[in-house]
CSV table of C-alpha atoms and ligand atoms in Angstrom, one decimal:
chain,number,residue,atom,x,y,z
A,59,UNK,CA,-9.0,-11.8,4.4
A,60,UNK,CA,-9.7,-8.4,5.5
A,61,UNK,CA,-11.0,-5.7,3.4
A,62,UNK,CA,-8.6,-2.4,3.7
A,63,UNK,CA,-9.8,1.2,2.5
A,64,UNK,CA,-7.2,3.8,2.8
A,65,UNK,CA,-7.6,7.4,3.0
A,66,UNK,CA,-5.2,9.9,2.0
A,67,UNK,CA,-4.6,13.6,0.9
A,68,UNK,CA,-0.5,13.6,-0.3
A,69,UNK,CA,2.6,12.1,-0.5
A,70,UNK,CA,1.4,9.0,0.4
A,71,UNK,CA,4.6,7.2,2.3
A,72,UNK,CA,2.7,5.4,5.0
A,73,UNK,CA,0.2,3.9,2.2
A,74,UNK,CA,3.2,3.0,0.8
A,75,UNK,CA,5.1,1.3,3.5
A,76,UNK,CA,1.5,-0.6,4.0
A,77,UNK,CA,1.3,-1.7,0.3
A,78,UNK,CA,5.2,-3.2,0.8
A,79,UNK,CA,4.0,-4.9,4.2
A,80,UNK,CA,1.7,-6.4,2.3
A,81,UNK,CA,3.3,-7.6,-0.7
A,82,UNK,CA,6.0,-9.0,1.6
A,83,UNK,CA,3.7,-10.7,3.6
A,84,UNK,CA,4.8,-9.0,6.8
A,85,UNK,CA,0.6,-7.6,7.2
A,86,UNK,CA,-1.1,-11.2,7.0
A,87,UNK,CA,-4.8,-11.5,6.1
A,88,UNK,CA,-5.5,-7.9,5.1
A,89,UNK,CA,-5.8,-6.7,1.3
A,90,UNK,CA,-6.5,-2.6,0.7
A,91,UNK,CA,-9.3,-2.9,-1.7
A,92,UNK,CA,-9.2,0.5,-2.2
A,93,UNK,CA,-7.5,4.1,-1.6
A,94,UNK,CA,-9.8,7.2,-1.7
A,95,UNK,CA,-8.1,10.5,-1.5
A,96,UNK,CA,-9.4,14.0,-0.7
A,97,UNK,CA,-7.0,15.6,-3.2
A,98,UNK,CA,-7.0,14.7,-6.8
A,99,UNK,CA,-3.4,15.8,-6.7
A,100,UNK,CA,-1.9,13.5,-4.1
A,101,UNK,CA,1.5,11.5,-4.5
A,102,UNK,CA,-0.1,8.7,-2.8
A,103,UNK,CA,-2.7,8.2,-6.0
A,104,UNK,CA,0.0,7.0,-7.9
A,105,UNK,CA,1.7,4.8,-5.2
A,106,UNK,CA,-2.0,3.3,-5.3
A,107,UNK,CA,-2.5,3.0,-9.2
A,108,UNK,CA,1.3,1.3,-9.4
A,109,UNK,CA,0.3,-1.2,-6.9
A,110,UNK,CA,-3.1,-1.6,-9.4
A,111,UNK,CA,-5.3,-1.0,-6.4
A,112,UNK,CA,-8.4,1.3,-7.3
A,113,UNK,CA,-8.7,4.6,-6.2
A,114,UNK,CA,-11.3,7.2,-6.2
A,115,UNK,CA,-11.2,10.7,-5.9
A,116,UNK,CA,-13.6,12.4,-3.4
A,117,UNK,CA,-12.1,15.9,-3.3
A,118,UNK,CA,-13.6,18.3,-0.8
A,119,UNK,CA,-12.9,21.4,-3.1
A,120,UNK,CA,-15.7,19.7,-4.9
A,121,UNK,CA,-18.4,20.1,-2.1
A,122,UNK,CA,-20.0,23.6,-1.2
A,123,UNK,CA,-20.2,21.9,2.5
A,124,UNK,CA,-17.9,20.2,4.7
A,125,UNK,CA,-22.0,18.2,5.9
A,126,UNK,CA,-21.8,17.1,1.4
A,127,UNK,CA,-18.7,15.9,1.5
A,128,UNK,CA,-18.9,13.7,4.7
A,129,UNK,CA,-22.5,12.5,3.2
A,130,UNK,CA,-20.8,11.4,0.0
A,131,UNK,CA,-17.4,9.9,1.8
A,132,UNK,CA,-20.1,8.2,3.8
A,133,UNK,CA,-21.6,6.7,1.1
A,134,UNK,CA,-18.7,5.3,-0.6
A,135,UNK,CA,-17.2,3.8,2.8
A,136,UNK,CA,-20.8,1.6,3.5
A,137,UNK,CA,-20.5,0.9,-0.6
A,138,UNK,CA,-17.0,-0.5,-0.1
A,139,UNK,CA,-17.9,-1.8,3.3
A,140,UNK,CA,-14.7,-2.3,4.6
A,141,UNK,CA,-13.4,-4.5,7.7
A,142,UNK,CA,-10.5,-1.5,8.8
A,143,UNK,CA,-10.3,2.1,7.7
A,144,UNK,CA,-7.1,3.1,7.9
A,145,UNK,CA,-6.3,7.5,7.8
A,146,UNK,CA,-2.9,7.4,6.5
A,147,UNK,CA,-2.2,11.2,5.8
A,148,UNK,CA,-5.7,11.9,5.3
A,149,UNK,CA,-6.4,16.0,6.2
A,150,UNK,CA,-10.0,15.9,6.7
A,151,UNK,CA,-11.8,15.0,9.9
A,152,UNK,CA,-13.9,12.1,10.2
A,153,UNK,CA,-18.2,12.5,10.4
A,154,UNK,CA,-19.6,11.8,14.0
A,155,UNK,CA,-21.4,9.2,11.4
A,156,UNK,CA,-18.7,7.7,9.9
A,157,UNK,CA,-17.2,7.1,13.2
A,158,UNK,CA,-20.1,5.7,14.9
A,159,UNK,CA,-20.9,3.7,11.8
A,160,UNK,CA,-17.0,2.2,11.8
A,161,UNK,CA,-17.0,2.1,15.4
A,162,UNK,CA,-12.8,0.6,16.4
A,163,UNK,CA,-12.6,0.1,12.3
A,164,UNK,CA,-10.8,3.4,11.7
A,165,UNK,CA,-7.3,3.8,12.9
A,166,UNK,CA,-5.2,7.0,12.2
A,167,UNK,CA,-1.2,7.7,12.5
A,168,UNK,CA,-0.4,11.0,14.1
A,169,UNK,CA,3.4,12.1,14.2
A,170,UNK,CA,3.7,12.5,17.6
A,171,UNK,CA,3.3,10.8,20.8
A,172,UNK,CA,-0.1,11.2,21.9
A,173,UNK,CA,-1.3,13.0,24.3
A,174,UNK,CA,1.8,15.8,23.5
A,175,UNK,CA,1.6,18.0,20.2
A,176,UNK,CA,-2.0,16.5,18.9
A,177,UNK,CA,-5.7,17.7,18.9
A,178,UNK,CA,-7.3,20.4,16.5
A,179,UNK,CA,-5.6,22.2,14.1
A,180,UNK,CA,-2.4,20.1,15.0
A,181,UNK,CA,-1.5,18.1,12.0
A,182,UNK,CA,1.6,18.1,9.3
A,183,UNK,CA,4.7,20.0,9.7
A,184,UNK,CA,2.8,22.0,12.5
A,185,UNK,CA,3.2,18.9,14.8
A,186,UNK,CA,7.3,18.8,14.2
A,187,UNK,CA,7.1,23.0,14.3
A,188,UNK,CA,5.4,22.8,18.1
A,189,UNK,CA,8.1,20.0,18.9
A,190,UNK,CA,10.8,22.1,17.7
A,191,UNK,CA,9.7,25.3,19.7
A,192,UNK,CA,9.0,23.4,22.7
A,193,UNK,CA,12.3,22.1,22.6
A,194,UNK,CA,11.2,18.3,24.0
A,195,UNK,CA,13.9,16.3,23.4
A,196,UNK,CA,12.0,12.8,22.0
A,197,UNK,CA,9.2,13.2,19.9
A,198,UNK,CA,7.8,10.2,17.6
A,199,UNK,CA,4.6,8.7,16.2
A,200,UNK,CA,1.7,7.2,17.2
A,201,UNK,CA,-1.6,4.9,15.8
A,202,UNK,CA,-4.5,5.0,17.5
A,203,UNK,CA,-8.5,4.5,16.4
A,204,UNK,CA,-10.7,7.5,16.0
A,205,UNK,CA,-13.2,8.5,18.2
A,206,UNK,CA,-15.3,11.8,17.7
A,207,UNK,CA,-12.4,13.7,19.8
A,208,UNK,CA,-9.6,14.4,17.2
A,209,UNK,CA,-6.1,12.5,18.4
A,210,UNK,CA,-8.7,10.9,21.2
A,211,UNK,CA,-9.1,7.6,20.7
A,212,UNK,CA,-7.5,4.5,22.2
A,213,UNK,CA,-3.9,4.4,21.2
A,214,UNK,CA,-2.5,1.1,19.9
A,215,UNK,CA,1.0,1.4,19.1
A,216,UNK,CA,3.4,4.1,20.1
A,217,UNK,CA,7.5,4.4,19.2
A,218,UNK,CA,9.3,7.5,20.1
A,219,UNK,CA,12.4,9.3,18.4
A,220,UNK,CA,15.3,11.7,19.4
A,221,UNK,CA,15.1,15.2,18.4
A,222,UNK,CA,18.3,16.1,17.6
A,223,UNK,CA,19.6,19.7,17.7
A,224,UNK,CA,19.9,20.9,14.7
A,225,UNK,CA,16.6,19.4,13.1
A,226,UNK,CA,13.8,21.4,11.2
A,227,UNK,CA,10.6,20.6,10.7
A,228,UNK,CA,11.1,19.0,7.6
A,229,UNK,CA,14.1,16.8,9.0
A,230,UNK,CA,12.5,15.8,11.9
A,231,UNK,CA,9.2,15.0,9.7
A,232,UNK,CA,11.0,12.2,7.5
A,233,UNK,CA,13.0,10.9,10.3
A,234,UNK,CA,9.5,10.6,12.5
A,235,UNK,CA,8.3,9.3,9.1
A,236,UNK,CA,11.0,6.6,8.6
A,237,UNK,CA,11.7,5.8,12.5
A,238,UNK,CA,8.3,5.3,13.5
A,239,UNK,CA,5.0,5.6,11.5
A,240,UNK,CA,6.2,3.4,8.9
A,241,UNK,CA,7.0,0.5,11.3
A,242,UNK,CA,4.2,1.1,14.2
A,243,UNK,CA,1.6,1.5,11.0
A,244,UNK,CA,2.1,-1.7,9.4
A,245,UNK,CA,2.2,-3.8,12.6
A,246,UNK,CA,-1.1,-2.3,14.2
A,247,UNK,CA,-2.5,-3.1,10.6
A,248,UNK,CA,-1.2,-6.9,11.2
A,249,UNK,CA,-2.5,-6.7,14.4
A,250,UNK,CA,-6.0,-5.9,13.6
A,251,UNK,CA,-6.1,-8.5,10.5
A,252,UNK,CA,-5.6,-10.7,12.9
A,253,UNK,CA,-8.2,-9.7,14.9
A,254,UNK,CA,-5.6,-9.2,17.9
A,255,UNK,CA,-6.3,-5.9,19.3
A,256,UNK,CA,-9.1,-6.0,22.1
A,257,UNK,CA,-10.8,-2.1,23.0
A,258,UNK,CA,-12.2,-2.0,26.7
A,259,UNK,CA,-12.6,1.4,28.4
A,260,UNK,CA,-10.9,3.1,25.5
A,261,UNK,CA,-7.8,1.2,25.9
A,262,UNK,CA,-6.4,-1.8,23.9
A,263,UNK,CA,-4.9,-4.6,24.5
A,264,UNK,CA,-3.1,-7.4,22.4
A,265,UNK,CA,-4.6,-10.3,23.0
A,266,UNK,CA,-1.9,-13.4,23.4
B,517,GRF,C1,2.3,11.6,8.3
B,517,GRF,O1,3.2,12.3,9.0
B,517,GRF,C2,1.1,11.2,9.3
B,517,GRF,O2,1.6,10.9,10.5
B,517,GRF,C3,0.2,12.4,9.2
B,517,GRF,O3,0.3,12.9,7.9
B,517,GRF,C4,1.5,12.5,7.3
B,517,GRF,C5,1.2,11.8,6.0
B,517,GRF,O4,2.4,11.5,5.3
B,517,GRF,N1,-1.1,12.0,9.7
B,517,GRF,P1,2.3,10.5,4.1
B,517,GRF,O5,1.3,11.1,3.1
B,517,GRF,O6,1.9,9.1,4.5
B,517,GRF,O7,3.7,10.5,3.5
């Protein structure tokens, strides 16, 4: 069985969809041991403390230094020592050290299809807002592992969604939400219980 920490910040629907997956067997051989969020107020604590998973708070507005906080998010992730890291929400980036220490063991779900709307500073409601401006007419959701280049690493699953016309960011960010992350998150999980996704030249491939 494979050991699952999940990291969040807020409303917590992905974790959520995962923890359902779970219970209904539909993510096989993976158990989230624990959920750690960066805000003591996130929605998503309480989707975790329903489920009776643990949870700890590691908030950054308690650090004076983005270099403390890493050190001590580092330092509960080797504690914990996890098989799969899973970003679900999560609005902090990722140590160089954590990534090299979880090398393809942290996966992230970015609503949009990578490589449009993504990188630095492109996260949330901003991600649906550049959509919107652009005026691209599918948009949608993709989970990929995270490498030190932010939205950069390999993708593994990707599911796209029509922008309709009259959509706002907020519309667009549930239906992206309910379309796509929820279903392409809980099958690259599966995948990766299973020990099915293969990365070679920062690419992946599903393995028969
Ligand atoms: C999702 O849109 C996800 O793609 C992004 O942050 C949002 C988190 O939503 N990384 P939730 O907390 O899972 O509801």
């Amino acid at each position: 069985m494979k050991k699952i920490v999940v990291l969040v910040s807020g409303a917590g629907t992905n974790l959520k969809a995962l923890i359902k997956a779970i219970n209904r067997k539909k993510i096989k051989n993976g158990k989230i041991s624990l959920v750690i969020s960066s805000n003591e107020k996130a929605k998503a604590l309480t989707i975790a403390k329903r489920a009776k998973i643990d949870t700890k708070v590691i908030g950054r507005k308690n650090f004076d230094s983005n270099e403390k906080y890493q050190d001590e998010l580092f330092l509960n992730l080797k504690n914990e020592n996890p098989d799969l890291i899973v970003l679900a929400g999560f609005m902090q980036i990722v140590s160089k050290n954590i990534v090299q220490y979880f090398e393809n063991k942290i996966i992230n779900i970015h609503p949009s299809l990578i490589p449009s709307f993504c990188g630095a500073g492109v996260y949330g409601i901003k991600v649906h807002q550049a959509v919107l401006q652009k005026g691209v007419k599918i948009t949608g959701a993709t989970v990929h592992f995270v490498n030190e280049i932010p939205d950069g690493g390999p993708i593994i699953l990707q599911k796209s969604v029509k922008v309709n016309q009259n959509d706002t960011p907020e519309i667009l960010q549930e239906r992206v939400k309910k379309k796509a992350e929820w279903k392409i998150f809980r099958k690259a999980v599966n995948l990766i219980c299973q020990d099915k996704i293969v990365v070679k030249n920062n690419k992946t491939y599903v393995k028969e």
